[in-house]
Short mmCIF file of C-alpha atoms and ligand atoms in Angstrom, two decimals:
data_model
loop_
_atom_site.label_atom_id
_atom_site.label_comp_id
_atom_site.label_asym_id
_atom_site.label_seq_id
_atom_site.Cartn_x
_atom_site.Cartn_y
_atom_site.Cartn_z
CA MET A 1 -10.72 -38.42 170.54
CA LEU A 2 -12.96 -35.88 172.52
CA ARG A 3 -16.45 -37.68 172.52
CA TYR A 4 -19.35 -36.49 174.62
CA PHE A 5 -22.88 -38.03 175.11
CA THR A 6 -26.05 -36.86 177.31
CA ALA A 7 -28.94 -38.97 179.17
CA GLY A 8 -31.67 -38.09 180.99
CA GLU A 9 -35.12 -36.83 180.64
CA SER A 10 -36.83 -33.72 181.00
CA HIS A 11 -38.86 -34.44 184.37
CA GLY A 12 -36.51 -36.56 185.26
CA GLU A 13 -34.66 -37.44 188.26
CA THR A 14 -31.47 -35.97 187.23
CA LEU A 15 -29.71 -35.67 183.10
CA VAL A 16 -26.14 -37.06 182.86
CA ALA A 17 -23.26 -36.15 180.56
CA PHE A 18 -20.50 -37.74 179.55
CA LEU A 19 -17.10 -36.33 178.17
CA SER A 20 -14.01 -37.99 177.38
CA GLY A 21 -10.44 -37.68 175.47
CA MET A 22 -10.01 -34.81 177.84
CA PRO A 23 -6.34 -34.43 178.77
CA ALA A 24 -5.44 -34.69 181.66
CA GLY A 25 -4.28 -31.83 184.46
CA LEU A 26 -6.75 -28.98 182.88
CA ALA A 27 -7.66 -27.08 185.93
CA VAL A 28 -12.08 -27.22 186.32
CA ASP A 29 -13.64 -24.36 188.23
CA GLN A 30 -17.03 -25.36 189.34
CA SER A 31 -18.01 -21.81 189.39
CA PHE A 32 -17.87 -21.17 185.94
CA LEU A 33 -19.62 -24.51 184.84
CA ASP A 34 -22.86 -22.78 187.23
CA ARG A 35 -22.16 -19.64 185.15
CA GLU A 36 -22.43 -21.03 181.65
CA LEU A 37 -25.41 -23.38 183.43
CA TRP A 38 -26.88 -20.10 184.56
CA ARG A 39 -26.70 -18.15 181.52
CA ARG A 40 -28.39 -21.01 179.58
CA GLN A 41 -31.32 -20.48 181.91
CA GLN A 42 -31.63 -16.26 181.22
CA GLY A 43 -32.76 -14.41 178.66
CA PHE A 44 -36.46 -12.74 178.27
CA GLY A 45 -38.88 -14.93 177.20
CA ARG A 46 -38.31 -17.92 179.11
CA GLY A 47 -40.91 -20.10 180.75
CA GLY A 48 -41.93 -21.19 184.57
CA ARG A 49 -39.48 -24.01 184.50
CA MET A 50 -36.57 -21.80 184.68
CA LYS A 51 -37.46 -20.26 187.37
CA ILE A 52 -37.93 -23.82 189.21
CA GLU A 53 -33.91 -25.11 187.56
CA LYS A 54 -30.89 -23.27 189.66
CA ASP A 55 -28.62 -25.71 187.95
CA THR A 56 -25.77 -26.42 188.94
CA ALA A 57 -22.94 -29.45 187.84
CA HIS A 58 -22.26 -31.91 190.20
CA ILE A 59 -19.07 -33.59 188.30
CA VAL A 60 -18.68 -37.55 189.89
CA SER A 61 -15.75 -38.86 188.00
CA GLY A 62 -12.55 -37.32 185.91
CA VAL A 63 -11.65 -35.11 187.86
CA ARG A 64 -9.76 -35.16 191.02
CA GLN A 65 -8.53 -31.87 193.24
CA GLY A 66 -10.00 -29.11 190.68
CA LYS A 67 -8.04 -31.20 187.73
CA THR A 68 -8.72 -33.59 185.21
CA ILE A 69 -7.00 -36.81 185.18
CA GLY A 70 -7.85 -38.22 182.34
CA SER A 71 -10.52 -40.66 182.89
CA PRO A 72 -13.40 -40.00 181.71
CA ILE A 73 -15.61 -37.09 183.18
CA ALA A 74 -19.35 -37.78 184.20
CA VAL A 75 -21.37 -34.00 185.34
CA LEU A 76 -24.73 -34.99 186.58
CA LEU A 77 -27.42 -32.26 186.79
CA GLU A 78 -30.26 -32.25 188.94
CA ASN A 79 -33.86 -31.91 188.04
CA LYS A 80 -35.52 -30.00 190.94
CA ASP A 81 -38.82 -30.58 189.04
CA TRP A 82 -38.33 -34.08 190.01
CA LYS A 83 -40.17 -34.18 192.97
CA ASN A 84 -43.28 -32.85 191.28
CA TRP A 85 -42.96 -36.16 188.69
CA GLN A 86 -41.91 -39.58 191.22
CA GLU A 87 -45.14 -40.33 190.68
CA SER A 88 -45.73 -40.06 186.77
CA LEU A 89 -42.55 -41.17 185.81
CA PRO A 90 -41.32 -43.85 188.19
CA VAL A 91 -38.45 -46.03 186.80
CA GLU A 92 -40.08 -49.15 188.53
CA PRO A 93 -43.67 -49.94 186.90
CA GLY A 94 -45.51 -47.47 189.77
CA ASP A 95 -49.06 -46.94 188.87
CA PRO A 96 -50.08 -46.41 185.63
CA GLY A 97 -53.25 -44.41 186.76
CA LYS A 98 -50.63 -41.32 188.07
CA HIS A 99 -49.01 -41.16 184.33
CA LYS A 100 -49.40 -37.86 182.85
CA ARG A 101 -50.13 -37.95 179.08
CA VAL A 102 -49.50 -35.68 176.26
CA ALA A 103 -53.00 -36.34 174.19
CA SER A 104 -52.90 -34.61 171.68
CA PRO A 105 -49.21 -34.18 169.44
CA ARG A 106 -47.98 -30.34 169.10
CA PRO A 107 -47.67 -29.61 164.97
CA GLY A 108 -43.55 -28.87 165.43
CA HIS A 109 -42.54 -30.79 168.17
CA ALA A 110 -41.48 -34.31 167.99
CA ASP A 111 -44.52 -35.65 169.18
CA LEU A 112 -46.38 -37.19 166.50
CA ALA A 113 -43.06 -38.24 164.38
CA GLY A 114 -41.54 -40.04 167.70
CA ALA A 115 -44.96 -41.86 169.03
CA LEU A 116 -44.77 -43.51 165.85
CA LYS A 117 -41.37 -44.19 165.72
CA TYR A 118 -41.29 -45.33 168.85
CA ASN A 119 -45.08 -47.09 168.81
CA PHE A 120 -46.13 -45.25 172.25
CA PRO A 121 -50.10 -44.83 172.65
CA GLU A 122 -49.11 -40.28 173.51
CA ALA A 123 -46.75 -38.67 173.72
CA ARG A 124 -45.46 -38.33 177.02
CA TYR A 125 -42.15 -40.00 176.53
CA VAL A 126 -40.98 -38.53 173.31
CA LEU A 127 -41.26 -34.81 175.02
CA GLU A 128 -38.96 -35.94 177.98
CA ARG A 129 -36.14 -36.63 175.85
CA ALA A 130 -37.12 -34.70 172.58
CA SER A 131 -36.71 -31.33 175.21
CA ALA A 132 -34.40 -28.48 175.15
CA ARG A 133 -34.02 -28.94 179.06
CA GLU A 134 -31.01 -31.84 177.30
CA SER A 135 -28.69 -28.90 176.12
CA ALA A 136 -28.16 -28.00 179.43
CA ALA A 137 -26.08 -31.15 180.11
CA ARG A 138 -24.50 -30.51 176.63
CA VAL A 139 -23.65 -26.79 178.38
CA ALA A 140 -21.92 -28.85 181.04
CA VAL A 141 -19.67 -30.52 179.47
CA GLY A 142 -19.08 -27.55 177.21
CA ALA A 143 -17.87 -25.57 179.70
CA ILE A 144 -15.36 -27.89 179.96
CA ALA A 145 -14.22 -27.75 176.70
CA LYS A 146 -14.02 -23.97 176.93
CA LEU A 147 -12.23 -23.93 179.95
CA PHE A 148 -9.69 -26.57 177.56
CA LEU A 149 -9.88 -23.82 174.41
CA ARG A 150 -8.90 -20.90 177.17
CA GLU A 151 -5.35 -22.91 177.79
CA LEU A 152 -4.88 -22.23 174.13
CA GLY A 153 -6.58 -18.56 174.26
CA ILE A 154 -9.35 -19.44 172.35
CA GLU A 155 -12.50 -17.96 173.46
CA VAL A 156 -16.03 -19.04 172.85
CA LEU A 157 -19.21 -16.30 173.27
CA SER A 158 -22.80 -15.69 171.46
CA HIS A 159 -24.81 -12.86 170.53
CA VAL A 160 -28.33 -12.22 169.12
CA ILE A 161 -28.90 -11.27 165.85
CA ALA A 162 -32.35 -11.15 165.37
CA VAL A 163 -35.65 -11.86 167.33
CA GLY A 164 -38.37 -12.32 164.91
CA GLN A 165 -38.77 -9.01 162.55
CA ALA A 166 -36.46 -7.46 165.05
CA CYS A 167 -32.71 -7.38 163.23
CA LEU A 168 -29.54 -6.10 164.74
CA GLU A 169 -29.30 -3.37 161.85
CA ASN A 170 -25.18 -3.67 161.82
CA ALA A 171 -24.58 -7.66 162.13
CA GLU A 172 -20.74 -6.34 162.26
CA VAL A 173 -19.60 -6.68 165.81
CA ALA A 174 -16.47 -6.13 167.57
CA TRP A 175 -15.36 -8.90 169.94
CA GLU A 176 -14.94 -6.53 172.79
CA LYS A 177 -18.70 -6.07 172.61
CA VAL A 178 -19.85 -9.71 172.74
CA LYS A 179 -17.57 -10.19 175.65
CA ALA A 180 -19.66 -7.39 177.67
CA LEU A 181 -22.82 -8.77 176.79
CA HIS A 182 -20.73 -11.91 178.53
CA ASP A 183 -19.97 -10.15 181.58
CA ARG A 184 -24.33 -8.47 182.26
CA ASP A 185 -25.94 -10.36 185.21
CA GLU A 186 -29.15 -9.43 183.02
CA VAL A 187 -29.39 -11.42 180.01
CA LEU A 188 -32.47 -9.86 178.74
CA LEU A 189 -32.07 -10.59 174.51
CA ASN A 190 -27.90 -11.09 174.77
CA CYS A 191 -27.85 -8.25 172.01
CA ALA A 192 -24.85 -6.48 171.73
CA ASP A 193 -27.18 -2.72 170.18
CA PRO A 194 -29.25 -1.96 173.30
CA ALA A 195 -31.99 -0.17 170.55
CA ALA A 196 -32.33 -3.47 168.42
CA GLU A 197 -32.93 -5.04 172.12
CA GLU A 198 -35.89 -2.97 172.74
CA ARG A 199 -36.97 -3.83 169.43
CA MET A 200 -36.75 -7.72 170.64
CA LYS A 201 -38.40 -7.34 173.42
CA ALA A 202 -41.46 -6.00 171.80
CA GLU A 203 -41.49 -9.10 169.98
CA VAL A 204 -40.95 -11.62 172.63
CA ASP A 205 -44.14 -9.39 174.62
CA GLN A 206 -46.36 -9.60 171.67
CA ALA A 207 -45.96 -13.46 171.74
CA LEU A 208 -46.54 -13.42 175.29
CA ARG A 209 -50.00 -11.09 174.76
CA THR A 210 -51.01 -12.95 171.89
CA GLY A 211 -50.40 -16.96 173.41
CA ASP A 212 -47.96 -17.36 170.69
CA SER A 213 -44.01 -17.60 170.01
CA VAL A 214 -41.10 -16.16 168.33
CA GLY A 215 -37.67 -17.85 166.69
CA GLY A 216 -34.62 -15.57 165.70
CA VAL A 217 -31.10 -15.82 164.87
CA PHE A 218 -28.20 -15.80 167.44
CA GLU A 219 -24.20 -15.94 166.67
CA VAL A 220 -21.70 -18.06 167.85
CA VAL A 221 -18.14 -16.33 167.85
CA ALA A 222 -14.95 -17.96 168.60
CA HIS A 223 -11.84 -15.83 169.16
CA HIS A 224 -8.64 -16.35 168.56
CA VAL A 225 -8.38 -19.54 167.21
CA PRO A 226 -5.31 -20.48 165.34
CA PRO A 227 -5.15 -21.22 161.39
CA GLY A 228 -5.03 -25.16 160.75
CA LEU A 229 -8.04 -26.22 162.72
CA GLY A 230 -10.41 -29.12 160.20
CA THR A 231 -9.25 -29.74 156.78
CA TYR A 232 -10.51 -30.66 152.97
CA ALA A 233 -9.00 -33.73 153.51
CA GLN A 234 -11.52 -35.30 153.91
CA TRP A 235 -15.82 -34.46 153.75
CA ASP A 236 -16.66 -35.20 157.44
CA GLU A 237 -13.40 -33.48 158.47
CA ARG A 238 -14.05 -29.97 157.35
CA LEU A 239 -14.65 -27.77 159.82
CA ASP A 240 -17.32 -25.89 158.95
CA GLY A 241 -19.37 -29.45 158.18
CA MET A 242 -18.63 -30.56 161.31
CA LEU A 243 -19.48 -27.28 162.95
CA ALA A 244 -22.87 -27.07 160.73
CA VAL A 245 -23.58 -30.39 162.62
CA ALA A 246 -22.96 -29.45 166.16
CA VAL A 247 -25.07 -26.67 165.90
CA MET A 248 -28.04 -28.02 163.57
CA SER A 249 -27.95 -30.76 166.09
CA LEU A 250 -29.47 -28.67 168.82
CA GLN A 251 -33.54 -28.46 169.16
CA ALA A 252 -35.42 -25.80 167.34
CA VAL A 253 -32.32 -24.68 165.18
CA LYS A 254 -33.33 -25.35 161.56
CA ALA A 255 -30.38 -23.58 159.36
CA VAL A 256 -26.77 -23.09 159.89
CA GLU A 257 -24.80 -20.02 158.07
CA ILE A 258 -20.63 -19.65 158.34
CA GLY A 259 -20.11 -16.05 158.21
CA SER A 260 -22.28 -14.26 155.93
CA GLY A 261 -22.64 -17.78 154.22
CA VAL A 262 -26.52 -16.68 152.93
CA SER A 263 -26.15 -13.00 151.44
CA SER A 264 -22.84 -14.16 150.10
CA ALA A 265 -25.06 -16.72 148.27
CA LEU A 266 -26.75 -13.74 146.51
CA SER A 267 -23.93 -11.40 145.98
CA PHE A 268 -21.06 -11.57 143.20
CA GLY A 269 -17.71 -12.63 144.48
CA SER A 270 -15.80 -9.26 144.21
CA THR A 271 -18.35 -8.18 147.23
CA VAL A 272 -17.74 -11.32 149.50
CA HIS A 273 -13.80 -12.60 149.32
CA ASP A 274 -12.08 -11.35 152.04
CA GLU A 275 -9.08 -9.54 150.55
CA ILE A 276 -5.54 -10.87 151.93
CA ALA A 277 -2.59 -8.36 153.17
CA TYR A 278 0.26 -8.93 154.96
CA SER A 279 1.47 -6.55 158.53
CA ARG A 280 5.03 -7.43 159.37
CA GLU A 281 3.68 -5.35 162.78
CA GLN A 282 0.86 -7.75 163.23
CA ALA A 283 3.43 -10.67 162.31
CA LYS A 284 4.95 -10.37 166.26
CA GLY A 285 1.36 -10.61 167.87
CA GLY A 286 -0.79 -13.07 165.91
CA PHE A 287 -0.11 -16.40 164.54
CA THR A 288 1.20 -14.97 161.31
CA GLY A 289 1.26 -11.55 159.51
CA PHE A 290 -1.76 -12.02 157.19
CA THR A 291 -4.77 -9.96 157.21
CA ARG A 292 -7.81 -9.74 156.42
CA ALA A 293 -9.96 -7.24 154.98
CA SER A 294 -13.53 -8.66 155.91
CA ASN A 295 -14.38 -11.40 157.35
CA HIS A 296 -17.19 -12.66 155.11
CA ALA A 297 -15.86 -16.12 155.33
CA GLY A 298 -16.58 -16.85 158.77
CA GLY A 299 -12.63 -17.65 159.69
CA ILE A 300 -13.18 -20.80 157.64
CA GLU A 301 -11.65 -21.36 154.05
CA GLY A 302 -11.38 -25.07 152.64
CA GLY A 303 -13.00 -26.53 156.09
CA ILE A 304 -9.61 -24.75 157.73
CA SER A 305 -9.98 -22.36 160.49
CA ASN A 306 -7.59 -19.58 158.41
CA GLY A 307 -7.25 -17.64 161.17
CA GLU A 308 -9.87 -15.12 162.02
CA ASP A 309 -12.77 -15.26 164.62
CA ILE A 310 -15.36 -18.02 163.84
CA LEU A 311 -18.56 -16.96 162.89
CA VAL A 312 -21.41 -19.62 163.11
CA ARG A 313 -24.86 -18.05 163.13
CA GLY A 314 -27.88 -20.49 164.34
CA TYR A 315 -31.69 -19.63 163.15
CA LEU A 316 -33.88 -21.02 165.37
CA LYS A 317 -37.69 -21.37 164.40
CA PRO A 318 -40.57 -20.27 166.98
CA ILE A 319 -41.49 -22.67 170.05
CA SER A 320 -43.69 -25.62 169.31
CA THR A 321 -45.96 -24.98 172.43
CA LEU A 322 -48.15 -22.49 172.13
CA ARG A 323 -50.77 -21.31 174.67
CA ARG A 324 -52.51 -20.26 171.60
CA PRO A 325 -52.54 -23.84 170.18
CA LEU A 326 -52.87 -24.97 166.79
CA GLY A 327 -55.20 -27.91 165.47
CA SER A 328 -53.93 -31.06 166.22
CA VAL A 329 -55.91 -34.67 166.11
CA ASP A 330 -56.60 -36.49 169.76
CA PHE A 331 -54.06 -39.71 170.14
CA GLU A 332 -56.95 -42.36 171.37
CA THR A 333 -60.43 -40.88 169.55
CA ARG A 334 -58.58 -39.20 166.44
CA GLU A 335 -61.10 -36.59 166.10
CA PRO A 336 -59.81 -32.96 165.44
CA VAL A 337 -58.76 -31.10 168.97
CA LYS A 338 -56.00 -28.68 169.80
CA ALA A 339 -52.63 -29.56 170.39
CA ALA A 340 -51.33 -30.07 173.92
CA TYR A 341 -49.88 -27.40 175.86
CA GLU A 342 -47.52 -27.74 178.76
CA ARG A 343 -45.79 -24.97 180.57
CA SER A 344 -43.46 -23.59 177.89
CA ASP A 345 -41.01 -20.98 177.38
CA VAL A 346 -41.84 -18.08 174.12
CA CYS A 347 -38.81 -17.50 173.42
CA VAL A 348 -35.28 -18.95 173.65
CA VAL A 349 -33.13 -17.18 171.28
CA PRO A 350 -30.31 -16.42 173.84
CA ALA A 351 -30.38 -19.55 175.64
CA ALA A 352 -29.92 -21.20 172.15
CA GLY A 353 -26.54 -19.26 171.92
CA VAL A 354 -25.28 -20.56 175.09
CA ALA A 355 -26.05 -23.99 174.50
CA ALA A 356 -24.23 -23.64 170.51
CA GLU A 357 -21.20 -21.93 172.02
CA ALA A 358 -20.72 -25.54 173.99
CA MET A 359 -21.30 -27.20 170.77
CA VAL A 360 -18.63 -25.34 168.77
CA ALA A 361 -16.43 -25.19 171.76
CA LEU A 362 -16.51 -28.92 172.13
CA THR A 363 -15.86 -28.97 168.15
CA LEU A 364 -12.87 -26.68 168.16
CA ALA A 365 -11.37 -28.91 171.34
CA ARG A 366 -11.87 -31.93 169.60
CA CYS A 367 -10.16 -30.95 166.35
CA ALA A 368 -7.54 -29.15 168.72
CA LEU A 369 -6.72 -32.18 170.34
CA GLU A 370 -6.18 -34.12 166.96
CA LYS A 371 -3.98 -31.30 165.76
CA PHE A 372 -1.83 -30.90 168.66
CA GLY A 373 -2.70 -34.14 170.52
CA GLY A 374 -1.52 -34.60 174.25
CA ASP A 375 -2.37 -36.75 177.26
CA SER A 376 -1.82 -33.98 179.40
CA VAL A 377 -2.39 -30.21 178.65
CA HIS A 378 1.63 -29.64 179.54
CA GLU A 379 1.76 -32.09 176.37
CA THR A 380 -0.73 -30.08 174.27
CA LEU A 381 0.25 -26.83 174.87
CA ARG A 382 3.89 -28.25 174.32
CA ASN A 383 3.43 -29.10 170.72
CA PHE A 384 0.94 -26.15 169.95
CA GLU A 385 3.81 -24.18 171.13
CA GLY A 386 5.97 -25.64 168.33
CA TYR A 387 2.65 -24.98 165.74
CA LYS A 388 3.03 -21.66 167.02
CA GLN A 389 6.80 -21.14 166.17
CA GLN A 390 6.19 -22.79 163.26
CA LEU A 391 3.37 -20.44 162.09
CA GLN A 392 5.70 -17.54 163.14
CA LYS A 393 8.29 -18.95 160.34
CA PHE A 394 5.97 -19.49 157.66
C1 FMN B 401 -33.17 -23.41 175.04
C2 FMN B 401 -34.24 -24.35 174.30
C3 FMN B 401 -35.48 -24.44 175.30
C4 FMN B 401 -36.55 -24.61 174.91
N1 FMN B 401 -37.35 -24.96 175.46
C5 FMN B 401 -38.93 -25.41 174.50
C6 FMN B 401 -40.13 -24.95 174.86
O1 FMN B 401 -40.18 -24.65 176.78
N2 FMN B 401 -40.96 -25.55 175.00
C7 FMN B 401 -41.11 -26.13 173.35
O2 FMN B 401 -42.17 -26.09 172.81
N3 FMN B 401 -39.68 -25.91 172.99
C8 FMN B 401 -38.72 -25.75 173.45
N4 FMN B 401 -37.39 -25.46 172.38
C9 FMN B 401 -37.74 -26.53 171.50
C10 FMN B 401 -38.16 -27.93 171.29
O3 FMN B 401 -36.91 -28.55 172.08
C11 FMN B 401 -37.92 -28.56 169.64
O4 FMN B 401 -38.64 -27.75 168.63
C12 FMN B 401 -38.30 -29.95 169.95
O5 FMN B 401 -37.20 -30.79 170.35
C13 FMN B 401 -38.51 -30.16 168.66
O6 FMN B 401 -37.34 -30.84 167.76
P1 FMN B 401 -37.10 -29.67 166.50
O7 FMN B 401 -37.78 -28.44 166.64
O8 FMN B 401 -35.36 -29.57 166.18
O9 FMN B 401 -37.39 -30.23 164.95
C14 FMN B 401 -36.49 -25.19 173.32
C15 FMN B 401 -35.81 -25.16 172.16
C16 FMN B 401 -34.15 -24.62 173.19
C17 FMN B 401 -33.13 -24.73 172.44
#
């Protein structure tokens, strides 16, 4: 079974990601991992931290001579900012006078809930782990999952649908357009429509001007996914459920939508469900000859992939660290004060989309391995080939 964990604090020495269950013989392209990490660091509205960190994946186990060997993979991501925090966050007892307190909890962040839970007098250790710096570790192992999925012909990318009030008018974006976004060297807001992207930029500009923050919606698209991943057979094996957990587990994601699930709930069935047809032409090139008139289901029916693109949207709340802070209480005196401010992003919708791609890729890779098995990629591909033939004969 594909499993992954992360460790590491925002200003600690290094992040650590751990991935086990990846079959042997998968070529691991270091430049691809680093490009994915770079993509997570981009976007208009990021804070000063992203100017310090230039993430690179340092693989220390599970990959030899450029290929996975079936053993657990461990990846280290150095925090360049650590040199500024060594004295205030030492592993050993160190000098308590050098500790950098977070004196008043930020509404919307983990500060208060975390301090209460772990019995900390203030929130430094809480934000160190709750921070979305952790998502870089997920992107590193997610990139390996993406390389595995590529072997099966599956690709996973994302684009931005909304930032604050600025929305993409036609949110049905063709795969070629999402792919073209991925090739850009300037990410800006990762939106497929330049006019909508300008409106999104104006929302971020306003937040920057006023010391505020802004959230939004991203969409992850998984392309060329075969029918048959996930199952309705048991509640926790449903693909939609697994994807919802995976994407919701990202910092600041407060809702997940599969396909057009939200608007579908407000519509009549006749306008929602994707009519089925059959094309003998498509049967030659695709997994099957079954076609759909639309993809409101987002590629999943009954908890199973149905052969259409999988569409997962994440709704991101605005960042909780505000330059013009909201009201809070001093942890020590209990007097009303403004919430703590520490260098922060203002808008992270494109970056969250990249982190969500990693979570979707890890989920699909897990489901694909459950379906096709294999201790080597060679074995997985042989089993996948057999399944494709079965689909062709259906
Ligand atoms: C890519 C990314 C970057 C983030 N950067 C910040 C940040 O700079 N400042 C901040 O207050 N929150 C940031 N967040 C959000 C917080 O990590 C998150 O709100 C916090 O951990 C509390 O968790 P919750 O929002 O899921 O309840 C970021 C989230 C993501 C996905």
